[in-house]
Amino acid sequence: MKGETLRSYISRYWELYNEIGKGNEKITASTFRLGLPKDFELRESLTRRPPKDMRQLMRHIEEYKRLEDDWQQSKGKVPATT
């Protein structure tokens, strides 16, 4: 969805994944990647280095969630001047 954060996409995706049930991990990772907006860096990263299993996908997701959180927190801060 346009303007959606990574955190909200992840939440929406896992809700759907849990409803459908567990399946092929490679397909799960691929559908996760394809559902990401094209401008998300995580999509580019997963395209360059597709995860081998769900554990690796989750590590990628957590890393990018932290980056998004850091970016959101720093967005409101004004740089210190000397």
PDB file of C-alpha atoms in Angstrom:
ATOM      1  CA  MET A   1       0.000   0.000   0.000  1.00  0.00           C
ATOM      2  CA  LYS A   2       1.228   3.460  -0.802  1.00  0.00           C
ATOM      3  CA  GLY A   3       2.784   5.190   2.193  1.00  0.00           C
ATOM      4  CA  GLU A   4       2.821   1.996   4.246  1.00  0.00           C
ATOM      5  CA  THR A   5       5.660   1.519   6.688  1.00  0.00           C
ATOM      6  CA  LEU A   6       7.755  -1.610   6.719  1.00  0.00           C
ATOM      7  CA  ARG A   7       6.439  -2.454  10.179  1.00  0.00           C
ATOM      8  CA  SER A   8       2.783  -2.272   9.037  1.00  0.00           C
ATOM      9  CA  TYR A   9       3.499  -4.340   5.902  1.00  0.00           C
ATOM     10  CA  ILE A  10       5.231  -7.004   7.985  1.00  0.00           C
ATOM     11  CA  SER A  11       2.322  -7.149  10.409  1.00  0.00           C
ATOM     12  CA  ARG A  12      -0.207  -7.422   7.588  1.00  0.00           C
ATOM     13  CA  TYR A  13       1.847 -10.074   5.800  1.00  0.00           C
ATOM     14  CA  TRP A  14       2.278 -12.305   8.873  1.00  0.00           C
ATOM     15  CA  GLU A  15      -1.444 -12.129   9.644  1.00  0.00           C
ATOM     16  CA  LEU A  16      -2.169 -13.429   6.150  1.00  0.00           C
ATOM     17  CA  TYR A  17       0.629 -16.003   6.361  1.00  0.00           C
ATOM     18  CA  ASN A  18      -0.747 -17.352   9.647  1.00  0.00           C
ATOM     19  CA  GLU A  19      -4.260 -17.621   8.198  1.00  0.00           C
ATOM     20  CA  ILE A  20      -3.035 -19.560   5.171  1.00  0.00           C
ATOM     21  CA  GLY A  21      -0.726 -21.810   7.145  1.00  0.00           C
ATOM     22  CA  LYS A  22       2.868 -22.763   6.767  1.00  0.00           C
ATOM     23  CA  GLY A  23       4.066 -23.845   3.402  1.00  0.00           C
ATOM     24  CA  ASN A  24       7.166 -23.785   1.299  1.00  0.00           C
ATOM     25  CA  GLU A  25       9.660 -21.375   2.878  1.00  0.00           C
ATOM     26  CA  LYS A  26      11.078 -20.326  -0.480  1.00  0.00           C
ATOM     27  CA  ILE A  27       7.610 -19.350  -1.721  1.00  0.00           C
ATOM     28  CA  THR A  28       6.881 -17.535   1.539  1.00  0.00           C
ATOM     29  CA  ALA A  29      10.063 -15.469   1.240  1.00  0.00           C
ATOM     30  CA  SER A  30       9.406 -14.750  -2.424  1.00  0.00           C
ATOM     31  CA  THR A  31       5.818 -13.585  -1.865  1.00  0.00           C
ATOM     32  CA  PHE A  32       6.977 -11.413   1.029  1.00  0.00           C
ATOM     33  CA  ARG A  33       9.565  -9.747  -1.208  1.00  0.00           C
ATOM     34  CA  LEU A  34       7.171  -9.282  -4.129  1.00  0.00           C
ATOM     35  CA  GLY A  35       4.592  -7.648  -1.881  1.00  0.00           C
ATOM     36  CA  LEU A  36       7.020  -4.999  -0.667  1.00  0.00           C
ATOM     37  CA  PRO A  37       6.757  -1.606  -2.348  1.00  0.00           C
ATOM     38  CA  LYS A  38       9.428  -1.222  -5.029  1.00  0.00           C
ATOM     39  CA  ASP A  39      11.066   1.690  -3.222  1.00  0.00           C
ATOM     40  CA  PHE A  40      11.769  -0.304  -0.036  1.00  0.00           C
ATOM     41  CA  GLU A  41      15.469  -1.069   0.377  1.00  0.00           C
ATOM     42  CA  LEU A  42      14.569  -4.416   1.929  1.00  0.00           C
ATOM     43  CA  ARG A  43      13.018  -5.529  -1.372  1.00  0.00           C
ATOM     44  CA  GLU A  44      16.228  -4.712  -3.221  1.00  0.00           C
ATOM     45  CA  SER A  45      18.297  -6.518  -0.583  1.00  0.00           C
ATOM     46  CA  LEU A  46      16.114  -9.642  -0.744  1.00  0.00           C
ATOM     47  CA  THR A  47      16.313  -9.588  -4.541  1.00  0.00           C
ATOM     48  CA  ARG A  48      20.115  -9.444  -4.483  1.00  0.00           C
ATOM     49  CA  ARG A  49      20.459 -12.014  -1.683  1.00  0.00           C
ATOM     50  CA  PRO A  50      17.344 -14.204  -1.440  1.00  0.00           C
ATOM     51  CA  PRO A  51      17.007 -15.813   1.995  1.00  0.00           C
ATOM     52  CA  LYS A  52      17.629 -19.541   2.179  1.00  0.00           C
ATOM     53  CA  ASP A  53      15.073 -20.136   4.921  1.00  0.00           C
ATOM     54  CA  MET A  54      12.572 -18.403   7.196  1.00  0.00           C
ATOM     55  CA  ARG A  55      15.187 -17.741   9.859  1.00  0.00           C
ATOM     56  CA  GLN A  56      17.303 -15.783   7.391  1.00  0.00           C
ATOM     57  CA  LEU A  57      14.231 -13.891   6.131  1.00  0.00           C
ATOM     58  CA  MET A  58      13.328 -12.949   9.695  1.00  0.00           C
ATOM     59  CA  ARG A  59      16.880 -11.697  10.362  1.00  0.00           C
ATOM     60  CA  HIS A  60      16.659  -9.459   7.285  1.00  0.00           C
ATOM     61  CA  ILE A  61      13.263  -8.166   8.367  1.00  0.00           C
ATOM     62  CA  GLU A  62      14.407  -7.399  11.916  1.00  0.00           C
ATOM     63  CA  GLU A  63      17.473  -5.564  10.631  1.00  0.00           C
ATOM     64  CA  TYR A  64      15.386  -3.340   8.386  1.00  0.00           C
ATOM     65  CA  LYS A  65      12.756  -2.772  11.085  1.00  0.00           C
ATOM     66  CA  ARG A  66      15.507  -1.433  13.361  1.00  0.00           C
ATOM     67  CA  LEU A  67      16.779   0.803  10.557  1.00  0.00           C
ATOM     68  CA  GLU A  68      13.265   2.141   9.951  1.00  0.00           C
ATOM     69  CA  ASP A  69      12.775   2.743  13.680  1.00  0.00           C
ATOM     70  CA  ASP A  70      16.110   4.587  13.897  1.00  0.00           C
ATOM     71  CA  TRP A  71      15.192   6.695  10.876  1.00  0.00           C
ATOM     72  CA  GLN A  72      11.770   7.548  12.322  1.00  0.00           C
ATOM     73  CA  GLN A  73      13.326   8.538  15.657  1.00  0.00           C
ATOM     74  CA  SER A  74      16.009  10.697  14.066  1.00  0.00           C
ATOM     75  CA  LYS A  75      13.511  12.366  11.711  1.00  0.00           C
ATOM     76  CA  GLY A  76      12.101  14.456  14.533  1.00  0.00           C
ATOM     77  CA  LYS A  77      15.450  15.464  15.977  1.00  0.00           C
ATOM     78  CA  VAL A  78      17.241  18.670  15.079  1.00  0.00           C
ATOM     79  CA  PRO A  79      20.998  18.387  14.618  1.00  0.00           C
ATOM     80  CA  ALA A  80      23.051  20.043  17.360  1.00  0.00           C
ATOM     81  CA  THR A  81      24.804  23.251  16.393  1.00  0.00           C
ATOM     82  CA  THR A  82      28.051  24.540  17.858  1.00  0.00           C
TER      83      THR A  82
END
